[in-house]
Short mmCIF file of N, CA and C in Angstrom, two decimals:
data_model
loop_
_atom_site.label_atom_id
_atom_site.label_comp_id
_atom_site.label_asym_id
_atom_site.label_seq_id
_atom_site.Cartn_x
_atom_site.Cartn_y
_atom_site.Cartn_z
N MET J 341 181.87 65.57 74.69
CA MET J 341 181.40 65.68 73.66
C MET J 341 180.28 64.77 72.96
N SER J 342 179.17 65.25 72.56
CA SER J 342 178.31 64.06 72.28
C SER J 342 178.72 63.17 70.92
N THR J 343 178.90 63.94 69.72
CA THR J 343 179.88 63.49 68.39
C THR J 343 180.88 62.94 68.66
N PRO J 344 181.44 61.66 68.83
CA PRO J 344 182.87 61.81 68.39
C PRO J 344 183.59 62.16 67.17
N HIS J 345 184.35 63.22 67.48
CA HIS J 345 185.10 64.11 66.69
C HIS J 345 186.61 63.43 66.61
N VAL J 346 187.16 63.72 65.79
CA VAL J 346 188.68 63.53 65.64
C VAL J 346 189.36 64.86 66.19
N VAL J 347 189.66 65.12 67.25
CA VAL J 347 190.50 66.11 67.68
C VAL J 347 192.01 66.55 67.22
N VAL J 348 192.66 67.12 66.39
CA VAL J 348 193.69 67.63 66.07
C VAL J 348 194.34 68.48 67.04
N VAL J 349 195.45 67.95 68.24
CA VAL J 349 195.82 68.45 68.84
C VAL J 349 197.37 69.57 68.50
N MET J 350 197.32 70.33 67.97
CA MET J 350 198.28 71.32 67.32
C MET J 350 198.80 72.36 68.36
N GLY J 351 200.12 72.91 67.52
CA GLY J 351 200.66 74.14 68.48
C GLY J 351 202.01 74.05 67.89
N VAL J 352 202.89 74.95 68.19
CA VAL J 352 204.51 74.81 68.50
C VAL J 352 205.11 74.00 69.40
N ALA J 353 206.14 73.41 68.87
CA ALA J 353 207.01 72.48 69.68
C ALA J 353 206.88 72.93 70.90
N GLY J 354 206.99 71.97 71.87
CA GLY J 354 207.07 72.63 73.83
C GLY J 354 205.64 73.08 74.12
N THR J 355 204.10 73.11 73.61
CA THR J 355 203.15 73.43 74.28
C THR J 355 202.40 72.27 74.89
N GLY J 356 203.18 71.11 74.35
CA GLY J 356 202.55 69.87 75.50
C GLY J 356 201.58 69.17 74.63
N LYS J 357 201.66 68.78 73.34
CA LYS J 357 200.73 68.23 72.60
C LYS J 357 200.99 66.71 73.05
N THR J 358 201.99 66.12 73.13
CA THR J 358 202.22 64.82 73.57
C THR J 358 201.80 64.21 75.08
N THR J 359 201.87 65.52 75.80
CA THR J 359 201.45 65.34 77.30
C THR J 359 199.37 65.80 77.38
N ILE J 360 198.89 66.63 76.74
CA ILE J 360 197.63 66.42 76.60
C ILE J 360 196.81 66.03 75.56
N GLY J 361 197.79 65.82 74.46
CA GLY J 361 196.38 64.57 73.65
C GLY J 361 196.24 63.46 74.29
N PRO J 362 197.04 62.66 75.25
CA PRO J 362 196.94 61.54 75.90
C PRO J 362 195.41 61.66 76.46
N LEU J 363 195.95 62.67 77.68
CA LEU J 363 195.07 63.09 78.30
C LEU J 363 193.78 63.22 78.26
N LEU J 364 193.78 64.25 77.43
CA LEU J 364 192.44 64.60 76.20
C LEU J 364 191.58 63.26 76.02
N ALA J 365 192.40 62.29 75.12
CA ALA J 365 191.66 61.05 74.60
C ALA J 365 191.22 60.59 75.84
N ALA J 366 191.87 60.33 76.82
CA ALA J 366 191.24 59.64 78.10
C ALA J 366 190.05 60.09 78.74
N GLU J 367 190.04 61.49 78.54
CA GLU J 367 188.79 62.10 78.77
C GLU J 367 187.98 61.84 78.37
N LEU J 368 187.83 62.09 76.82
CA LEU J 368 187.09 61.94 76.14
C LEU J 368 186.47 60.24 75.63
N GLY J 369 187.51 59.35 76.17
CA GLY J 369 187.14 57.93 76.00
C GLY J 369 187.46 57.70 74.47
N VAL J 370 188.51 57.79 73.79
CA VAL J 370 188.73 58.07 72.42
C VAL J 370 190.28 57.82 72.51
N PRO J 371 190.47 56.86 71.19
CA PRO J 371 192.16 56.56 71.40
C PRO J 371 192.52 57.92 70.66
N TYR J 372 194.44 57.93 71.40
CA TYR J 372 195.28 58.67 70.84
C TYR J 372 196.35 57.90 70.33
N ALA J 373 196.62 59.07 69.09
CA ALA J 373 197.81 59.02 68.14
C ALA J 373 199.12 60.36 68.16
N GLU J 374 200.14 59.52 68.40
CA GLU J 374 201.05 60.48 68.61
C GLU J 374 201.35 60.96 67.23
N GLY J 375 201.42 62.45 67.09
CA GLY J 375 201.82 62.58 65.61
C GLY J 375 203.24 62.75 65.06
N ASP J 376 203.94 62.62 65.93
CA ASP J 376 205.51 62.04 65.58
C ASP J 376 205.62 60.74 64.94
N ASP J 377 204.89 60.23 65.35
CA ASP J 377 205.38 58.61 64.96
C ASP J 377 204.92 58.35 63.70
N PHE J 378 204.28 59.41 62.82
CA PHE J 378 203.89 59.08 61.52
C PHE J 378 205.00 59.85 60.57
N HIS J 379 205.97 60.39 61.32
CA HIS J 379 207.02 60.93 60.28
C HIS J 379 208.01 59.81 60.13
N PRO J 380 208.52 60.03 58.57
CA PRO J 380 209.52 59.43 58.01
C PRO J 380 211.23 59.26 59.04
N ALA J 381 211.85 58.57 59.09
CA ALA J 381 213.00 58.48 60.13
C ALA J 381 213.89 59.86 59.14
N ALA J 382 213.81 60.18 57.86
CA ALA J 382 214.47 61.16 57.09
C ALA J 382 213.86 62.38 57.84
N ASN J 383 212.76 62.61 58.21
CA ASN J 383 212.24 63.95 58.84
C ASN J 383 212.70 64.17 60.21
N ILE J 384 212.74 63.13 60.96
CA ILE J 384 213.53 63.19 62.24
C ILE J 384 215.03 63.10 62.30
N ALA J 385 215.43 62.44 61.49
CA ALA J 385 216.91 62.61 61.65
C ALA J 385 217.07 64.58 61.03
N LYS J 386 216.69 65.08 60.16
CA LYS J 386 216.93 66.39 59.54
C LYS J 386 216.43 67.20 60.85
N MET J 387 215.36 67.20 61.55
CA MET J 387 214.73 67.74 63.01
C MET J 387 215.76 67.88 64.14
N SER J 388 216.66 66.46 64.21
CA SER J 388 217.39 66.31 65.17
C SER J 388 218.73 67.08 64.92
N ALA J 389 219.12 67.08 63.66
CA ALA J 389 220.44 67.95 63.61
C ALA J 389 220.09 69.43 63.54
N GLY J 390 218.71 69.77 63.66
CA GLY J 390 218.65 71.27 64.01
C GLY J 390 218.05 72.13 62.71
N THR J 391 217.50 71.29 61.62
CA THR J 391 217.34 71.43 60.52
C THR J 391 215.82 71.59 60.28
N PRO J 392 215.10 72.76 60.29
CA PRO J 392 213.59 72.82 60.20
C PRO J 392 212.89 71.60 59.09
N LEU J 393 211.88 71.55 58.81
CA LEU J 393 211.36 70.52 58.22
C LEU J 393 210.77 71.80 56.93
N ASP J 394 210.93 71.35 55.38
CA ASP J 394 209.98 72.42 54.48
C ASP J 394 208.99 71.67 53.90
N ASP J 395 207.78 72.02 53.58
CA ASP J 395 206.74 71.97 53.25
C ASP J 395 206.79 70.09 52.37
N SER J 396 207.46 69.99 51.17
CA SER J 396 207.84 68.71 50.92
C SER J 396 208.21 67.83 51.80
N ASP J 397 208.79 67.79 53.00
CA ASP J 397 209.05 67.33 54.09
C ASP J 397 207.77 66.57 54.77
N ARG J 398 207.18 67.77 54.86
CA ARG J 398 205.31 67.86 56.02
C ARG J 398 204.63 66.83 54.92
N TRP J 399 204.23 66.84 53.51
CA TRP J 399 202.94 66.67 52.79
C TRP J 399 202.87 65.07 53.18
N PRO J 400 203.85 64.06 53.34
CA PRO J 400 203.86 62.96 53.69
C PRO J 400 203.49 62.50 54.85
N TRP J 401 204.22 63.15 55.90
CA TRP J 401 203.74 63.67 57.22
C TRP J 401 202.11 63.70 57.29
N LEU J 402 201.46 64.70 57.02
CA LEU J 402 200.34 65.08 57.15
C LEU J 402 199.30 64.63 56.43
N ASP J 403 199.84 63.87 55.52
CA ASP J 403 198.67 62.85 54.60
C ASP J 403 198.82 61.54 55.35
N ALA J 404 199.67 61.22 56.25
CA ALA J 404 199.49 59.91 57.05
C ALA J 404 198.61 60.11 58.27
N ILE J 405 198.63 61.30 58.78
CA ILE J 405 198.13 61.58 60.34
C ILE J 405 196.45 61.90 59.58
N GLY J 406 196.22 62.45 58.53
CA GLY J 406 195.30 62.49 57.78
C GLY J 406 194.37 61.20 57.45
N GLN J 407 195.10 60.43 57.27
CA GLN J 407 194.33 59.19 56.84
C GLN J 407 194.03 58.35 58.16
N TRP J 408 194.98 58.65 59.18
CA TRP J 408 194.51 58.07 60.40
C TRP J 408 193.44 58.57 61.04
N ALA J 409 193.14 59.87 60.78
CA ALA J 409 191.79 60.73 61.18
C ALA J 409 190.65 60.09 60.25
N HIS J 410 190.91 60.00 59.28
CA HIS J 410 189.75 59.46 58.30
C HIS J 410 189.60 58.23 59.27
N GLY J 411 190.51 57.38 59.36
CA GLY J 411 189.90 56.52 59.55
C GLY J 411 189.11 56.00 61.02
N ARG J 412 189.09 57.15 61.52
CA ARG J 412 188.63 57.66 62.96
C ARG J 412 187.02 58.16 62.87
N ALA J 413 186.62 58.85 61.79
CA ALA J 413 185.84 59.49 61.69
C ALA J 413 184.65 58.86 62.01
N GLY J 414 183.82 59.56 62.97
CA GLY J 414 182.76 59.08 63.53
C GLY J 414 182.80 58.21 64.71
N LEU J 415 183.76 57.93 64.75
CA LEU J 415 184.28 57.12 66.25
C LEU J 415 184.85 57.47 67.11
N GLY J 416 185.82 59.01 66.87
CA GLY J 416 186.49 59.74 67.26
C GLY J 416 187.79 59.22 67.95
N GLY J 417 188.60 60.43 68.15
CA GLY J 417 190.20 60.05 68.40
C GLY J 417 190.65 61.56 68.37
N VAL J 418 192.08 61.39 68.66
CA VAL J 418 192.66 62.66 69.57
C VAL J 418 194.33 62.50 68.57
N VAL J 419 194.81 62.96 67.93
CA VAL J 419 196.09 62.81 67.23
C VAL J 419 197.08 64.09 67.19
N SER J 420 198.20 64.19 67.48
CA SER J 420 199.19 65.35 67.69
C SER J 420 199.54 65.92 66.52
N SER J 421 199.64 67.21 65.99
CA SER J 421 200.35 67.54 64.90
C SER J 421 200.65 69.00 64.82
N SER J 422 201.76 69.37 64.96
CA SER J 422 202.10 70.95 64.93
C SER J 422 201.05 71.82 64.23
N ALA J 423 200.66 71.19 62.66
CA ALA J 423 199.51 71.88 62.04
C ALA J 423 199.48 73.41 62.08
N LEU J 424 201.04 74.22 61.90
CA LEU J 424 201.15 75.53 61.91
C LEU J 424 200.72 76.50 61.14
N LYS J 425 200.50 75.81 59.62
CA LYS J 425 200.12 76.85 59.24
C LYS J 425 198.92 76.18 58.22
N ARG J 426 197.97 77.05 58.15
CA ARG J 426 196.68 77.07 57.20
C ARG J 426 196.83 75.97 56.46
N ALA J 427 197.59 76.02 55.06
CA ALA J 427 197.82 75.22 54.20
C ALA J 427 197.71 73.46 54.95
N TYR J 428 198.57 73.66 56.09
CA TYR J 428 198.46 72.19 56.51
C TYR J 428 197.52 71.56 57.50
N ARG J 429 196.64 72.36 57.58
CA ARG J 429 195.44 72.03 58.36
C ARG J 429 194.50 71.91 57.19
N ASP J 430 194.43 72.70 56.23
CA ASP J 430 193.43 72.03 55.05
C ASP J 430 194.04 70.59 54.78
N ARG J 431 195.17 70.37 54.46
CA ARG J 431 195.54 69.15 53.78
C ARG J 431 195.12 68.14 54.90
N LEU J 432 194.97 68.23 55.93
CA LEU J 432 194.61 67.56 57.48
C LEU J 432 192.87 67.53 57.02
N ARG J 433 192.48 68.61 56.75
CA ARG J 433 190.96 68.60 56.61
C ARG J 433 190.72 67.96 54.95
N ALA J 434 191.34 67.92 53.81
CA ALA J 434 191.15 67.13 52.94
C ALA J 434 191.39 65.47 53.30
N GLU J 435 191.87 65.03 53.98
CA GLU J 435 191.78 63.64 54.67
C GLU J 435 190.87 63.39 55.44
N ALA J 436 190.28 64.38 56.23
CA ALA J 436 189.47 64.16 57.49
C ALA J 436 188.49 65.50 57.66
N PRO J 437 187.55 65.63 56.86
CA PRO J 437 186.80 66.79 56.93
C PRO J 437 186.40 67.62 57.93
N GLY J 438 185.79 66.08 59.10
CA GLY J 438 185.25 66.56 60.38
C GLY J 438 186.25 66.77 61.61
N ALA J 439 187.42 66.84 61.02
CA ALA J 439 188.58 67.36 62.16
C ALA J 439 188.35 68.58 62.68
N VAL J 440 188.28 68.42 64.49
CA VAL J 440 188.52 69.63 64.80
C VAL J 440 189.67 69.87 65.29
N PHE J 441 190.21 70.93 65.47
CA PHE J 441 191.54 71.44 66.06
C PHE J 441 191.74 72.33 67.15
N LEU J 442 192.16 71.74 68.24
CA LEU J 442 192.78 72.05 69.51
C LEU J 442 194.14 73.00 69.41
N HIS J 443 194.01 74.11 69.62
CA HIS J 443 195.68 74.97 69.27
C HIS J 443 195.98 75.50 71.01
N LEU J 444 196.92 74.48 70.93
CA LEU J 444 197.72 75.12 72.25
C LEU J 444 198.72 75.86 72.35
N THR J 445 198.31 77.29 72.74
CA THR J 445 199.16 78.38 72.59
C THR J 445 199.70 79.05 74.26
N GLY J 446 201.02 79.74 74.12
CA GLY J 446 201.36 80.01 75.47
C GLY J 446 202.17 80.91 75.07
N ASP J 447 203.03 81.53 76.24
CA ASP J 447 203.62 82.40 75.93
C ASP J 447 205.14 81.65 75.67
N ARG J 448 205.95 82.73 75.06
CA ARG J 448 207.21 81.75 74.45
C ARG J 448 208.27 81.48 75.51
N ALA J 449 208.38 82.50 76.43
CA ALA J 449 209.43 82.03 77.52
C ALA J 449 208.88 80.76 78.09
N LEU J 450 207.72 80.35 78.72
CA LEU J 450 206.80 79.47 79.17
C LEU J 450 207.46 78.02 78.55
N ILE J 451 206.93 78.20 76.89
CA ILE J 451 207.13 77.17 76.41
C ILE J 451 208.77 76.58 76.18
N GLU J 452 209.66 78.04 76.24
CA GLU J 452 210.87 77.21 75.56
C GLU J 452 211.50 76.62 77.01
N GLU J 453 211.10 77.19 78.02
CA GLU J 453 211.21 76.32 79.48
C GLU J 453 211.01 75.16 79.73
N ARG J 454 209.59 74.95 78.70
CA ARG J 454 209.41 73.27 79.10
C ARG J 454 210.09 72.49 78.00
N MET J 455 210.57 72.95 76.68
CA MET J 455 211.28 72.53 75.89
C MET J 455 212.37 71.83 76.19
N ALA J 456 212.92 72.86 77.29
CA ALA J 456 214.25 72.83 77.77
C ALA J 456 214.56 71.50 78.35
N GLU J 457 213.38 71.46 79.55
CA GLU J 457 213.16 70.48 80.57
C GLU J 457 212.86 69.22 80.16
N ARG J 458 212.53 68.72 78.64
CA ARG J 458 211.97 67.19 78.32
C ARG J 458 213.11 66.89 77.73
N LYS J 459 212.76 65.24 78.18
CA LYS J 459 213.99 64.77 77.54
C LYS J 459 214.02 63.65 76.88
N GLY J 460 214.98 63.20 75.99
CA GLY J 460 214.42 62.26 74.55
C GLY J 460 213.67 62.63 73.59
N HIS J 461 213.81 63.97 73.20
CA HIS J 461 212.74 64.61 72.25
C HIS J 461 213.83 65.01 71.26
N PHE J 462 213.30 64.47 70.06
CA PHE J 462 214.51 64.56 68.71
C PHE J 462 214.38 66.25 68.21
N MET J 463 213.51 67.30 68.95
CA MET J 463 213.16 68.76 68.53
C MET J 463 213.95 69.54 69.50
N PRO J 464 214.71 70.29 69.04
CA PRO J 464 215.82 70.83 69.80
C PRO J 464 215.29 72.42 70.06
N THR J 465 215.86 73.41 71.26
CA THR J 465 214.62 74.09 71.28
C THR J 465 215.34 75.25 70.89
N ALA J 466 216.30 75.45 69.63
CA ALA J 466 217.05 75.96 68.57
C ALA J 466 215.77 76.43 67.56
N LEU J 467 215.08 75.01 67.27
CA LEU J 467 214.20 75.54 66.11
C LEU J 467 212.76 75.95 66.44
N LEU J 468 212.68 76.69 67.80
CA LEU J 468 211.55 77.15 68.41
C LEU J 468 211.54 78.53 67.49
N ASP J 469 212.20 79.40 67.14
CA ASP J 469 211.76 80.42 66.58
C ASP J 469 211.36 80.44 65.15
N SER J 470 212.07 79.18 64.47
CA SER J 470 211.50 78.90 63.45
C SER J 470 209.80 78.89 63.45
N GLN J 471 209.27 77.82 64.62
CA GLN J 471 207.91 77.30 64.64
C GLN J 471 207.10 78.64 64.87
N PHE J 472 207.68 79.53 65.65
CA PHE J 472 206.59 80.78 65.84
C PHE J 472 206.91 81.34 64.35
N ALA J 473 208.05 81.39 63.93
CA ALA J 473 207.79 82.34 62.39
C ALA J 473 206.57 81.46 61.47
N THR J 474 206.72 80.20 61.87
CA THR J 474 206.03 79.47 60.69
C THR J 474 204.04 79.64 61.08
N LEU J 475 204.17 79.73 62.34
CA LEU J 475 202.37 79.57 63.14
C LEU J 475 201.60 80.57 62.08
N GLN J 476 200.27 79.88 62.12
CA GLN J 476 199.19 80.77 61.38
C GLN J 476 198.36 80.10 62.24
N PRO J 477 197.81 81.06 63.50
CA PRO J 477 197.22 80.68 64.32
C PRO J 477 195.28 80.34 63.75
N LEU J 478 194.79 79.67 63.91
CA LEU J 478 193.29 79.29 63.50
C LEU J 478 192.49 80.77 63.34
N GLN J 479 191.87 80.26 62.06
CA GLN J 479 191.16 81.65 61.61
C GLN J 479 189.76 81.19 61.97
N GLU J 480 188.84 82.51 61.84
CA GLU J 480 187.63 82.04 62.18
C GLU J 480 186.94 80.78 61.71
N ASP J 481 186.96 80.59 60.13
CA ASP J 481 186.13 79.75 59.46
C ASP J 481 186.91 78.58 59.47
N GLU J 482 187.69 78.19 60.96
CA GLU J 482 188.07 77.01 60.98
C GLU J 482 187.96 76.40 62.47
N ALA J 483 187.62 74.72 61.93
CA ALA J 483 186.60 74.23 63.29
C ALA J 483 187.52 74.14 64.33
N GLY J 484 187.63 74.74 65.42
CA GLY J 484 188.64 74.70 66.69
C GLY J 484 188.50 75.45 67.39
N VAL J 485 189.62 75.50 68.48
CA VAL J 485 189.61 76.22 69.91
C VAL J 485 190.97 76.48 69.81
N SER J 486 191.48 77.61 70.63
CA SER J 486 192.65 78.00 71.32
C SER J 486 192.41 77.74 73.27
N VAL J 487 193.73 77.05 73.47
CA VAL J 487 193.66 76.81 74.84
C VAL J 487 195.08 77.51 75.45
N ASP J 488 195.17 78.46 75.97
CA ASP J 488 196.87 78.63 76.50
C ASP J 488 196.83 77.33 77.71
N VAL J 489 198.40 77.17 77.59
CA VAL J 489 198.86 76.18 78.27
C VAL J 489 199.62 76.49 79.70
N SER J 490 199.34 77.43 80.35
CA SER J 490 199.53 77.98 81.49
C SER J 490 199.11 76.88 82.27
N GLY J 491 199.85 76.29 83.33
CA GLY J 491 198.92 75.32 84.58
C GLY J 491 199.56 74.07 84.29
N THR J 492 198.89 73.12 85.23
CA THR J 492 198.94 72.08 85.25
C THR J 492 198.51 71.17 83.86
N PRO J 493 199.07 70.00 83.30
CA PRO J 493 198.28 69.47 82.26
C PRO J 493 196.90 69.30 82.80
N GLU J 494 196.28 68.91 83.84
CA GLU J 494 195.62 68.49 83.86
C GLU J 494 194.29 69.68 84.07
N GLU J 495 194.94 70.66 84.55
CA GLU J 495 194.14 72.32 84.33
C GLU J 495 193.94 72.42 82.56
N ILE J 496 194.91 72.16 82.00
CA ILE J 496 194.99 72.42 80.60
C ILE J 496 194.00 71.47 79.72
N THR J 497 193.93 69.96 80.26
CA THR J 497 193.34 69.11 79.73
C THR J 497 191.50 69.55 80.18
N GLN J 498 191.16 70.11 81.31
CA GLN J 498 190.04 70.65 81.38
C GLN J 498 189.70 71.76 80.53
N ARG J 499 190.26 72.87 80.63
CA ARG J 499 189.79 73.71 79.66
C ARG J 499 189.82 73.44 78.61
N ALA J 500 190.61 72.42 77.84
CA ALA J 500 190.48 72.15 76.54
C ALA J 500 188.97 71.53 76.14
N VAL J 501 188.63 70.42 77.22
CA VAL J 501 187.21 69.77 76.98
C VAL J 501 186.36 71.05 77.28
N ALA J 502 186.47 71.71 77.91
CA ALA J 502 185.23 72.71 78.17
C ALA J 502 185.36 73.62 76.51
N ALA J 503 186.62 73.99 76.16
CA ALA J 503 186.25 74.81 75.03
C ALA J 503 186.02 73.80 73.53
N LEU J 504 186.12 72.36 74.02
CA LEU J 504 185.80 71.83 72.84
C LEU J 504 184.09 71.59 73.07
N ARG J 505 183.76 71.64 73.97
CA ARG J 505 181.77 71.15 74.26
C ARG J 505 181.64 72.73 73.98
N ARG J 506 182.15 73.69 74.21
CA ARG J 506 181.44 75.06 73.72
C ARG J 506 181.41 75.19 72.39
N LEU J 507 182.27 74.47 71.77
CA LEU J 507 182.38 74.61 70.06
C LEU J 507 181.26 73.65 69.75
N GLU J 508 181.08 73.06 70.16
CA GLU J 508 179.81 71.67 70.09
C GLU J 508 178.75 72.13 69.89
N SER J 509 178.61 73.26 71.14
CA SER J 509 176.90 73.77 71.41
C SER J 509 176.84 74.46 70.29
#
């Protein structure tokens, strides 16, 4: 990409945001920030207990991600955030108007299988249904692209880079 954008890697839990984000950042030559690191401890405890977050839990988290993205404006960066609802993406754009979204999408069975295989993550597979119920895909007026998560991380990353380049042109 010629102009360094801040790319928000979004999608339900288990789509590979934490895997694809750093690979995409490396490919684009920009820093990566793990969205989960912006959660306050209370949010992590809530999710670890199998309780979905509500919007009041999410606002400070989204604001912190948005502030990071704002600080990277014109420099580029990649950050992960589920950003499942339009309102969440609007909140991120309020802080970082130039942000571009990369929506990682895929078959529910594949995503659940990948979630079950990962180790040491606080998000239980039991919350996947709530994630899909909350998801509002990118709309036509939102700057972003959707990429399927089937295949290897490297294949997904290459599809993402190609889609982002098409978006830019």
